[in-house]
mmCIF file of C-alpha atoms in Angstrom:
data_model
loop_
_atom_site.group_PDB
_atom_site.id
_atom_site.type_symbol
_atom_site.label_atom_id
_atom_site.label_comp_id
_atom_site.label_asym_id
_atom_site.label_seq_id
_atom_site.Cartn_x
_atom_site.Cartn_y
_atom_site.Cartn_z
ATOM 1 C CA MET A 1 -44.861 0.168 -13.734
ATOM 2 C CA HIS A 2 -43.466 3.241 -12.527
ATOM 3 C CA PHE A 3 -42.200 6.253 -14.609
ATOM 4 C CA ILE A 4 -39.500 7.933 -14.884
ATOM 5 C CA TRP A 5 -39.653 11.499 -16.428
ATOM 6 C CA PHE A 6 -36.066 12.286 -18.396
ATOM 7 C CA THR A 7 -37.772 14.973 -21.353
ATOM 8 C CA ARG A 8 -40.675 16.611 -21.249
ATOM 9 C CA GLU A 9 -41.297 15.511 -25.398
ATOM 10 C CA PRO A 10 -40.308 11.390 -24.433
ATOM 11 C CA ASP A 11 -40.950 9.145 -27.868
ATOM 12 C CA LEU A 12 -38.859 6.380 -26.181
ATOM 13 C CA ILE A 13 -40.206 4.431 -23.038
ATOM 14 C CA ILE A 14 -37.453 2.130 -21.731
ATOM 15 C CA GLU A 15 -38.424 -0.779 -19.770
ATOM 16 C CA LEU A 16 -36.633 -2.613 -17.220
ATOM 17 C CA GLU A 17 -37.495 -4.572 -14.373
ATOM 18 C CA ASP A 18 -35.647 -4.199 -10.292
ATOM 19 C CA GLU A 19 -35.350 -8.193 -9.812
ATOM 20 C CA GLU A 20 -35.100 -7.672 -6.560
ATOM 21 C CA ASP A 21 -38.448 -5.572 -5.393
ATOM 22 C CA GLN A 22 -40.185 -7.499 -9.298
ATOM 23 C CA GLN A 23 -41.275 -3.435 -9.420
ATOM 24 C CA MET A 24 -41.075 -2.741 -13.299
ATOM 25 C CA TYR A 25 -39.952 0.617 -14.411
ATOM 26 C CA GLY A 26 -40.506 2.534 -17.305
ATOM 27 C CA PHE A 27 -37.981 5.747 -18.328
ATOM 28 C CA LEU A 28 -39.395 7.920 -20.933
ATOM 29 C CA VAL A 29 -36.392 9.452 -22.548
ATOM 30 C CA SER A 30 -35.285 11.591 -26.111
ATOM 31 C CA ALA A 31 -34.547 8.711 -28.699
ATOM 32 C CA ALA A 32 -32.410 11.217 -30.078
ATOM 33 C CA CYS A 33 -30.231 11.632 -26.741
ATOM 34 C CA LEU A 34 -29.171 7.724 -26.980
ATOM 35 C CA ARG A 35 -28.015 7.989 -30.292
ATOM 36 C CA VAL A 36 -25.923 11.370 -29.561
ATOM 37 C CA SER A 37 -24.486 9.597 -27.003
ATOM 38 C CA SER A 38 -23.947 5.510 -28.219
ATOM 39 C CA ARG A 39 -22.878 3.894 -30.389
ATOM 40 C CA PHE A 40 -24.831 0.944 -29.435
ATOM 41 C CA PHE A 41 -28.635 2.778 -29.450
ATOM 42 C CA ASP A 42 -27.833 4.223 -32.526
ATOM 43 C CA ARG A 43 -27.289 1.370 -34.190
ATOM 44 C CA MET A 44 -31.037 -0.394 -32.285
ATOM 45 C CA LEU A 45 -32.945 2.709 -32.912
ATOM 46 C CA ASP A 46 -31.660 3.281 -36.495
ATOM 47 C CA PRO A 47 -34.506 2.489 -38.560
ATOM 48 C CA GLN A 48 -32.807 1.175 -41.480
ATOM 49 C CA ASN A 49 -30.650 -1.266 -39.197
ATOM 50 C CA GLY A 50 -32.432 -4.054 -40.842
ATOM 51 C CA PHE A 51 -33.145 -5.290 -37.171
ATOM 52 C CA LYS A 52 -37.194 -6.324 -36.341
ATOM 53 C CA PRO A 53 -39.078 -2.718 -35.702
ATOM 54 C CA LEU A 54 -39.511 -2.362 -32.020
ATOM 55 C CA PRO A 55 -42.922 -2.333 -30.559
ATOM 56 C CA GLN A 56 -45.188 0.209 -29.783
ATOM 57 C CA THR A 57 -47.710 1.795 -26.881
ATOM 58 C CA ASN A 58 -49.660 3.921 -26.234
ATOM 59 C CA LEU A 59 -48.398 6.948 -23.943
ATOM 60 C CA ASN A 60 -51.810 9.753 -22.697
ATOM 61 C CA GLY A 61 -52.838 8.763 -26.328
ATOM 62 C CA ASN A 62 -50.031 9.361 -28.288
ATOM 63 C CA PRO A 63 -47.627 6.045 -29.574
ATOM 64 C CA ILE A 64 -44.843 5.922 -28.258
ATOM 65 C CA THR A 65 -41.297 2.791 -29.384
ATOM 66 C CA VAL A 66 -41.286 0.550 -25.966
ATOM 67 C CA LEU A 67 -37.590 -0.220 -25.982
ATOM 68 C CA ARG A 68 -37.236 -3.428 -23.444
ATOM 69 C CA LEU A 69 -33.884 -3.957 -20.991
ATOM 70 C CA HIS A 70 -32.743 -6.511 -18.580
ATOM 71 C CA GLU A 71 -30.475 -7.508 -15.931
ATOM 72 C CA ASP A 72 -29.162 -3.893 -15.609
ATOM 73 C CA SER A 73 -28.880 -1.684 -12.628
ATOM 74 C CA ILE A 74 -32.683 0.619 -12.164
ATOM 75 C CA ALA A 75 -29.590 2.975 -10.006
ATOM 76 C CA ALA A 76 -27.000 3.119 -12.593
ATOM 77 C CA LEU A 77 -29.486 3.387 -15.570
ATOM 78 C CA GLY A 78 -31.311 6.882 -13.941
ATOM 79 C CA TRP A 79 -27.869 8.447 -13.829
ATOM 80 C CA MET A 80 -26.809 7.934 -17.414
ATOM 81 C CA LEU A 81 -29.889 8.839 -18.493
ATOM 82 C CA ASN A 82 -29.447 11.762 -16.560
ATOM 83 C CA ILE A 83 -26.045 12.830 -17.775
ATOM 84 C CA ILE A 84 -27.246 12.283 -21.153
ATOM 85 C CA HIS A 85 -30.514 14.307 -20.822
ATOM 86 C CA PHE A 86 -28.372 17.128 -19.156
ATOM 87 C CA GLN A 87 -30.663 16.539 -16.015
ATOM 88 C CA LEU A 88 -27.597 18.585 -13.907
ATOM 89 C CA ASP A 89 -29.488 18.988 -10.181
ATOM 90 C CA SER A 90 -30.441 14.601 -10.307
ATOM 91 C CA ILE A 91 -26.858 13.540 -11.261
ATOM 92 C CA PRO A 92 -24.468 12.255 -7.588
ATOM 93 C CA ARG A 93 -21.558 14.390 -7.011
ATOM 94 C CA GLU A 94 -19.731 11.371 -5.728
ATOM 95 C CA MET A 95 -19.924 7.292 -5.995
ATOM 96 C CA SER A 96 -19.001 4.762 -3.969
ATOM 97 C CA ARG A 97 -17.001 2.117 -5.583
ATOM 98 C CA GLU A 98 -20.298 -0.251 -5.573
ATOM 99 C CA ASN A 99 -22.360 2.209 -7.962
ATOM 100 C CA ILE A 100 -19.308 3.214 -10.077
ATOM 101 C CA PHE A 101 -18.928 -0.530 -10.653
ATOM 102 C CA ALA A 102 -23.274 -0.759 -11.935
ATOM 103 C CA VAL A 103 -22.434 2.459 -14.044
ATOM 104 C CA ALA A 104 -19.098 1.220 -15.438
ATOM 105 C CA ILE A 105 -20.842 -2.152 -16.587
ATOM 106 C CA LEU A 106 -23.387 -0.130 -18.250
ATOM 107 C CA CYS A 107 -20.860 1.615 -20.135
ATOM 108 C CA ASP A 108 -19.041 -1.299 -21.032
ATOM 109 C CA LYS A 109 -21.983 -2.843 -21.889
ATOM 110 C CA TYR A 110 -24.203 0.302 -23.688
ATOM 111 C CA LEU A 111 -20.655 2.178 -25.309
ATOM 112 C CA TRP A 112 -21.555 4.914 -23.053
ATOM 113 C CA GLN A 113 -17.575 5.857 -21.905
ATOM 114 C CA ARG A 114 -17.226 9.216 -24.215
ATOM 115 C CA ALA A 115 -20.635 10.126 -23.135
ATOM 116 C CA ILE A 116 -20.024 10.260 -19.521
ATOM 117 C CA GLY A 117 -15.931 10.872 -19.568
ATOM 118 C CA LEU A 118 -16.166 13.936 -17.329
ATOM 119 C CA TRP A 119 -18.069 12.143 -14.679
ATOM 120 C CA ALA A 120 -16.513 9.080 -14.320
ATOM 121 C CA GLU A 121 -13.189 10.430 -14.356
ATOM 122 C CA LYS A 122 -14.576 13.163 -11.470
ATOM 123 C CA TRP A 123 -16.154 10.126 -9.171
ATOM 124 C CA VAL A 124 -13.212 7.534 -9.760
ATOM 125 C CA VAL A 125 -10.223 9.828 -9.266
ATOM 126 C CA ALA A 126 -12.125 10.574 -5.886
ATOM 127 C CA LEU A 127 -12.024 7.377 -4.691
ATOM 128 C CA LEU A 128 -8.305 6.750 -5.562
ATOM 129 C CA PRO A 129 -6.276 6.271 -2.177
ATOM 130 C CA SER A 130 -2.808 8.305 -2.469
ATOM 131 C CA GLU A 131 0.039 6.000 -3.216
ATOM 132 C CA GLU A 132 1.941 8.431 -1.073
ATOM 133 C CA ASN A 133 3.338 7.453 2.408
ATOM 134 C CA THR A 134 1.346 8.935 4.890
ATOM 135 C CA ASN A 135 1.715 8.890 9.438
ATOM 136 C CA SER A 136 -1.033 7.134 10.977
ATOM 137 C CA ARG A 137 -1.109 8.005 14.744
ATOM 138 C CA THR A 138 -0.948 4.527 17.292
ATOM 139 C CA ASN A 139 -0.360 5.381 21.242
ATOM 140 C CA GLY A 140 1.066 8.374 20.522
ATOM 141 C CA ILE A 141 3.849 7.141 17.463
ATOM 142 C CA ASP A 142 3.839 8.108 14.246
ATOM 143 C CA TYR A 143 3.831 5.076 11.932
ATOM 144 C CA PRO A 144 4.395 5.358 8.033
ATOM 145 C CA THR A 145 1.566 3.793 6.441
ATOM 146 C CA GLU A 146 0.224 3.230 2.605
ATOM 147 C CA PRO A 147 -2.755 3.403 2.016
ATOM 148 C CA TRP A 148 -3.042 2.169 -1.543
ATOM 149 C CA LYS A 149 -1.725 -1.001 0.317
ATOM 150 C CA GLU A 150 -4.724 -0.953 2.723
ATOM 151 C CA ASP A 151 -6.773 -0.624 -0.187
ATOM 152 C CA VAL A 152 -5.969 -3.407 -2.197
ATOM 153 C CA SER A 153 -6.133 -5.447 1.036
ATOM 154 C CA LYS A 154 -10.158 -5.028 0.945
ATOM 155 C CA GLU A 155 -12.132 -7.397 -0.409
ATOM 156 C CA GLY A 156 -13.325 -6.738 -4.246
ATOM 157 C CA CYS A 157 -10.306 -4.482 -5.284
ATOM 158 C CA GLU A 158 -10.471 -6.516 -9.109
ATOM 159 C CA GLU A 159 -13.109 -4.312 -9.647
ATOM 160 C CA TRP A 160 -10.583 -1.592 -10.429
ATOM 161 C CA LEU A 161 -9.675 -3.802 -13.168
ATOM 162 C CA PHE A 162 -12.504 -3.124 -14.576
ATOM 163 C CA LEU A 163 -12.827 0.162 -14.406
ATOM 164 C CA ALA A 164 -9.547 0.359 -15.914
ATOM 165 C CA GLN A 165 -11.218 -1.137 -19.452
ATOM 166 C CA ALA A 166 -14.709 0.931 -18.795
ATOM 167 C CA PHE A 167 -12.681 4.867 -18.365
ATOM 168 C CA PRO A 168 -9.644 4.400 -20.478
ATOM 169 C CA ASN A 169 -9.291 7.475 -20.713
ATOM 170 C CA ILE A 170 -9.109 8.778 -16.845
ATOM 171 C CA ASP A 171 -5.894 10.466 -15.355
ATOM 172 C CA ASN A 172 -3.259 9.336 -12.488
ATOM 173 C CA TYR A 173 -5.163 5.645 -13.084
ATOM 174 C CA THR A 174 -2.509 3.365 -15.102
ATOM 175 C CA SER A 175 0.026 3.748 -11.542
ATOM 176 C CA TYR A 176 -2.595 2.057 -9.493
ATOM 177 C CA HIS A 177 -4.195 0.147 -11.640
ATOM 178 C CA ARG A 178 -0.565 -2.342 -12.271
ATOM 179 C CA LYS A 179 -0.450 -1.871 -8.409
ATOM 180 C CA VAL A 180 -3.948 -3.568 -8.347
ATOM 181 C CA PHE A 181 -2.679 -5.918 -11.322
ATOM 182 C CA ASN A 182 0.660 -7.016 -9.126
ATOM 183 C CA THR A 183 -1.472 -7.418 -5.998
ATOM 184 C CA LEU A 184 -3.823 -10.753 -8.003
ATOM 185 C CA VAL A 185 -0.358 -11.350 -9.380
ATOM 186 C CA GLU A 186 1.026 -12.002 -6.342
ATOM 187 C CA GLU A 187 -2.080 -13.180 -4.296
ATOM 188 C CA ILE A 188 -4.188 -15.850 -6.146
ATOM 189 C CA VAL A 189 -3.932 -18.748 -5.166
ATOM 190 C CA GLY A 190 -4.412 -22.250 -7.225
ATOM 191 C CA ASN A 191 -5.636 -22.152 -11.217
ATOM 192 C CA MET A 192 -6.883 -19.429 -12.940
ATOM 193 C CA GLU A 193 -10.267 -20.595 -14.496
ATOM 194 C CA PRO A 194 -12.211 -17.688 -16.391
ATOM 195 C CA PHE A 195 -15.619 -19.161 -14.766
ATOM 196 C CA ASN A 196 -15.091 -19.813 -11.059
ATOM 197 C CA ASP A 197 -14.049 -17.702 -8.454
ATOM 198 C CA ALA A 198 -10.187 -18.269 -6.701
ATOM 199 C CA SER A 199 -8.834 -16.795 -3.524
ATOM 200 C CA ARG A 200 -5.814 -14.676 -2.586
ATOM 201 C CA MET A 201 -4.324 -14.646 0.562
ATOM 202 C CA LEU A 202 -3.132 -11.044 1.321
ATOM 203 C CA LYS A 203 0.600 -10.856 1.335
ATOM 204 C CA SER A 204 -0.171 -8.163 4.015
ATOM 205 C CA SER A 205 -0.906 -10.539 6.289
ATOM 206 C CA LYS A 206 0.590 -11.052 10.032
ATOM 207 C CA ALA A 207 2.410 -14.070 10.191
ATOM 208 C CA GLY A 208 0.793 -16.503 11.920
ATOM 209 C CA GLN A 209 -2.412 -14.812 11.237
ATOM 210 C CA ARG A 210 -2.970 -15.633 7.233
ATOM 211 C CA VAL A 211 -6.135 -13.465 5.564
ATOM 212 C CA VAL A 212 -7.964 -15.223 2.535
ATOM 213 C CA LEU A 213 -10.474 -13.023 0.595
ATOM 214 C CA PRO A 214 -12.862 -14.042 -2.484
ATOM 215 C CA VAL A 215 -11.377 -12.944 -5.914
ATOM 216 C CA MET A 216 -14.223 -12.704 -8.605
ATOM 217 C CA PHE A 217 -13.231 -13.483 -12.100
ATOM 218 C CA GLU A 218 -16.577 -11.785 -13.769
ATOM 219 C CA ARG A 219 -15.424 -8.787 -12.364
ATOM 220 C CA VAL A 220 -11.529 -8.947 -14.319
ATOM 221 C CA PRO A 221 -11.674 -8.237 -18.195
ATOM 222 C CA GLN A 222 -11.323 -10.709 -19.840
ATOM 223 C CA PRO A 223 -7.593 -9.306 -21.602
ATOM 224 C CA THR A 224 -6.655 -8.712 -17.895
ATOM 225 C CA PHE A 225 -8.071 -11.950 -16.959
ATOM 226 C CA THR A 226 -5.353 -13.591 -19.415
ATOM 227 C CA LYS A 227 -2.615 -11.691 -18.730
ATOM 228 C CA ILE A 228 -2.895 -12.280 -15.111
ATOM 229 C CA LYS A 229 -2.496 -16.684 -15.906
ATOM 230 C CA GLU A 230 0.183 -15.659 -18.243
ATOM 231 C CA THR A 231 2.073 -13.856 -16.207
ATOM 232 C CA ARG A 232 1.691 -15.724 -13.095
ATOM 233 C CA ASP A 233 2.636 -19.180 -14.927
ATOM 234 C CA GLU A 234 5.596 -17.244 -15.318
ATOM 235 C CA TYR A 235 6.517 -16.257 -12.340
ATOM 236 C CA PHE A 236 5.980 -19.640 -11.180
ATOM 237 C CA SER A 237 8.086 -20.796 -14.014
ATOM 238 C CA ARG A 238 10.927 -19.067 -12.819
ATOM 239 C CA ALA A 239 10.152 -19.534 -8.682
ATOM 240 C CA ILE A 240 10.676 -23.418 -9.748
ATOM 241 C CA SER A 241 13.219 -23.482 -11.574
ATOM 242 C CA GLU A 242 15.278 -21.241 -9.041
ATOM 243 C CA MET A 243 13.984 -23.600 -6.158
ATOM 244 C CA THR A 244 15.126 -26.508 -7.978
ATOM 245 C CA ASP A 245 18.281 -25.522 -8.456
ATOM 246 C CA LEU A 246 18.879 -24.189 -5.100
ATOM 247 C CA LEU A 247 18.259 -27.592 -3.778
ATOM 248 C CA LEU A 248 20.422 -29.272 -5.935
ATOM 249 C CA GLU A 249 23.108 -27.123 -5.594
ATOM 250 C CA ILE A 250 22.834 -27.207 -1.315
ATOM 251 C CA GLU A 251 22.482 -30.888 -1.564
ATOM 252 C CA ILE A 252 26.002 -30.710 -3.833
ATOM 253 C CA LEU A 253 27.364 -28.914 -0.652
ATOM 254 C CA LYS A 254 26.343 -31.269 1.530
ATOM 255 C CA ARG A 255 27.775 -34.469 0.295
ATOM 256 C CA GLN A 256 30.569 -32.539 -0.384
ATOM 257 C CA PHE A 257 31.046 -31.681 2.632
ATOM 258 C CA ASP A 258 29.644 -35.253 4.560
ATOM 259 C CA GLU A 259 27.044 -33.461 6.567
ATOM 260 C CA LYS A 260 25.109 -36.049 8.024
ATOM 261 C CA LYS A 261 21.780 -36.131 5.865
ATOM 262 C CA GLY A 262 18.289 -35.622 7.696
ATOM 263 C CA ASP A 263 15.333 -37.721 7.199
ATOM 264 C CA ASN A 264 14.274 -38.773 3.807
ATOM 265 C CA VAL A 265 11.414 -35.947 2.545
ATOM 266 C CA GLN A 266 8.432 -37.533 1.714
ATOM 267 C CA ARG A 267 7.511 -39.192 -0.894
ATOM 268 C CA ASP A 268 4.203 -38.209 -2.471
ATOM 269 C CA CYS A 269 2.682 -34.704 -3.036
ATOM 270 C CA GLN A 270 0.742 -33.232 -0.221
ATOM 271 C CA GLY A 271 -1.308 -31.445 -3.205
ATOM 272 C CA ASP A 272 -4.850 -32.816 -4.958
ATOM 273 C CA THR A 273 -6.232 -35.723 -3.519
ATOM 274 C CA GLY A 274 -4.727 -38.682 -5.905
ATOM 275 C CA CYS A 275 -1.554 -36.250 -6.852
ATOM 276 C CA TYR A 276 1.019 -39.798 -6.743
ATOM 277 C CA GLU A 277 4.568 -37.443 -8.181
ATOM 278 C CA ALA A 278 7.216 -37.061 -6.408
ATOM 279 C CA THR A 279 7.992 -33.661 -4.042
ATOM 280 C CA LEU A 280 9.835 -31.457 -5.571
ATOM 281 C CA ALA A 281 12.853 -31.857 -2.908
ATOM 282 C CA TYR A 282 12.467 -35.499 -3.237
ATOM 283 C CA SER A 283 13.325 -35.134 -7.038
ATOM 284 C CA MET A 284 16.070 -33.491 -6.133
ATOM 285 C CA GLY A 285 17.768 -35.949 -3.680
ATOM 286 C CA SER A 286 17.539 -33.514 -0.625
ATOM 287 C CA SER A 287 16.894 -34.113 2.543
ATOM 288 C CA HIS A 288 13.779 -33.106 4.122
ATOM 289 C CA GLN A 289 14.074 -29.730 6.350
ATOM 290 C CA THR A 290 12.495 -28.602 9.578
ATOM 291 C CA GLY A 291 9.295 -27.179 9.754
ATOM 292 C CA TRP A 292 6.869 -26.515 6.315
ATOM 293 C CA ASP A 293 8.499 -26.289 3.413
ATOM 294 C CA LEU A 294 6.596 -26.025 0.069
ATOM 295 C CA GLU A 295 9.597 -28.342 -1.786
ATOM 296 C CA GLY A 296 8.926 -30.832 0.333
ATOM 297 C CA THR A 297 5.139 -30.898 0.351
ATOM 298 C CA TYR A 298 4.497 -30.418 -3.182
ATOM 299 C CA CYS A 299 5.020 -31.205 -6.442
ATOM 300 C CA PRO A 300 5.807 -28.799 -8.499
ATOM 301 C CA SER A 301 2.859 -28.636 -10.380
ATOM 302 C CA CYS A 302 0.577 -28.887 -7.252
ATOM 303 C CA ILE A 303 2.601 -25.821 -5.540
ATOM 304 C CA ARG A 304 1.152 -23.518 -8.384
ATOM 305 C CA LYS A 305 -2.391 -24.676 -7.582
ATOM 306 C CA GLN A 306 -1.808 -24.933 -3.527
ATOM 307 C CA VAL A 307 0.248 -22.039 -2.989
ATOM 308 C CA CYS A 308 0.203 -18.636 -4.026
ATOM 309 C CA LEU A 309 3.227 -16.528 -5.309
ATOM 310 C CA TRP A 310 4.417 -14.074 -2.936
ATOM 311 C CA VAL A 311 4.478 -17.499 -0.329
ATOM 312 C CA VAL A 312 7.123 -19.335 -3.912
ATOM 313 C CA TRP A 313 9.440 -16.626 -3.292
ATOM 314 C CA GLU A 314 9.726 -16.340 -0.103
ATOM 315 C CA ARG A 315 10.124 -19.966 0.533
ATOM 316 C CA VAL A 316 12.821 -19.492 -2.179
ATOM 317 C CA GLU A 317 14.172 -16.720 -0.266
ATOM 318 C CA LYS A 318 15.105 -18.669 2.320
ATOM 319 C CA LEU A 319 16.616 -21.208 -0.112
ATOM 320 C CA ARG A 320 19.024 -18.820 -0.992
ATOM 321 C CA GLU A 321 19.911 -18.293 3.022
ATOM 322 C CA ILE A 322 20.264 -21.796 3.147
ATOM 323 C CA TRP A 323 22.521 -22.367 0.251
ATOM 324 C CA ARG A 324 25.227 -18.824 1.592
ATOM 325 C CA TYR A 325 25.039 -20.714 4.961
ATOM 326 C CA HIS A 326 26.531 -23.717 3.794
ATOM 327 C CA ALA A 327 28.684 -21.886 0.707
ATOM 328 C CA SER A 328 30.283 -19.637 3.608
ATOM 329 C CA THR A 329 31.584 -22.924 5.431
ATOM 330 C CA GLN A 330 32.913 -23.694 2.269
ATOM 331 C CA GLY A 331 36.818 -22.636 3.340
ATOM 332 C CA VAL A 332 36.352 -24.273 6.825
ATOM 333 C CA GLN A 333 35.396 -27.857 5.986
ATOM 334 C CA ARG A 334 37.401 -27.936 2.826
ATOM 335 C CA ASP A 335 40.458 -27.980 4.866
ATOM 336 C CA LYS A 336 38.505 -29.950 7.434
ATOM 337 C CA ASN A 337 37.733 -32.757 5.003
ATOM 338 C CA ARG A 338 40.517 -32.606 2.518
ATOM 339 C CA ASN A 339 41.982 -36.183 3.168
ATOM 340 C CA SER A 340 38.356 -37.821 3.131
ATOM 341 C CA ALA A 341 35.745 -35.893 1.862
ATOM 342 C CA THR A 342 34.892 -37.544 -2.244
ATOM 343 C CA TRP A 343 32.412 -35.706 -4.294
ATOM 344 C CA PRO A 344 29.898 -36.940 -4.268
ATOM 345 C CA LYS A 345 29.343 -39.050 -1.077
ATOM 346 C CA THR A 346 28.122 -41.815 -2.174
ATOM 347 C CA ASN A 347 29.563 -45.343 -3.279
ATOM 348 C CA GLU A 348 27.828 -44.538 -6.927
ATOM 349 C CA PRO A 349 28.852 -41.332 -7.998
ATOM 350 C CA HIS A 350 26.468 -40.742 -10.841
ATOM 351 C CA THR A 351 23.823 -41.490 -8.273
ATOM 352 C CA LEU A 352 22.883 -37.856 -7.613
ATOM 353 C CA ILE A 353 23.262 -36.252 -10.736
ATOM 354 C CA GLY A 354 21.427 -39.298 -12.715
ATOM 355 C CA ASN A 355 18.252 -39.077 -9.802
ATOM 356 C CA VAL A 356 17.590 -35.942 -11.024
ATOM 357 C CA THR A 357 18.514 -35.410 -14.480
ATOM 358 C CA SER A 358 16.209 -38.376 -14.874
ATOM 359 C CA LYS A 359 13.374 -36.229 -13.527
ATOM 360 C CA LEU A 360 13.826 -33.100 -15.200
ATOM 361 C CA GLY A 361 11.547 -33.307 -17.927
ATOM 362 C CA ASN A 362 8.369 -34.062 -15.736
ATOM 363 C CA LEU A 363 9.230 -30.757 -13.383
ATOM 364 C CA TRP A 364 9.622 -29.040 -16.447
ATOM 365 C CA ASN A 365 6.812 -30.063 -18.312
ATOM 366 C CA SER A 366 4.537 -29.333 -15.330
#
């Protein structure tokens, strides 16, 4: 066993195995320092806690209590013990996000937030990207950049959400936490399941060069995970509702002014294997548009599973443009078709509205 001393007169050995090199470490510490620094250890080391007494061993001929920990970071535990034993020369002045995340896990697990609050703020604030615009120079030309957008475009940005829970009192963090939260709401693809990792499609991706990164939900606190999921569901419902309204209004305008219909959309959803629902466009009676269209490819349920939110909102904006185009021609078409147009252009006036309303129940419940 490799011993590390944090006090001259230890009365407790914390044993922890490094899983990488399978080396056992013994941290020689003061039980009093642990109890003062953490409610977790205060309860665990209280002789009157009602638990089974901790085992003891001999160190240099003297009895000493042994506390065995599991699956913790050797380095992070060492930094924490240096802080609570006032070994200031052994405390790092700066940390990478990976190391801060390891410390945050211990703080959340052992309730050490108050003990290292000032150090945590120093480390985290130093890593927070600027939320102000800066200029970058390329080929002699200055371009405005937003450093925070570059940071959230990196793999692992969800770790910031865990840091916000582990260190809730850090100044200047709330605003950036909200930016990370909103980014994940917009970029996550697929159903959010607590024990499954997912992916996200970067909104900053260039056209034709979609960048997809993994998202590790195990690094997102459960309350935050639930809030992201609920927010996505709400926004998807709004977007699909607006797509439905726009598709219906566009189809009515087309038929009202006797515009030639295009090819029918694909009836079956191209989403999950085994999905035989009608696509959103088909359920609205809408004709197929040129190119790949969400409403002509997926049913409302599969839109939520197959596409990220910002792509859906881009399609909503495109449908708004299509609607504005058809609406702007209304005056010209009205005079042209005054004597011949009927509304809707069909032998059975109830067909369009009936087709739409008969399927709205499934649409809203998806």
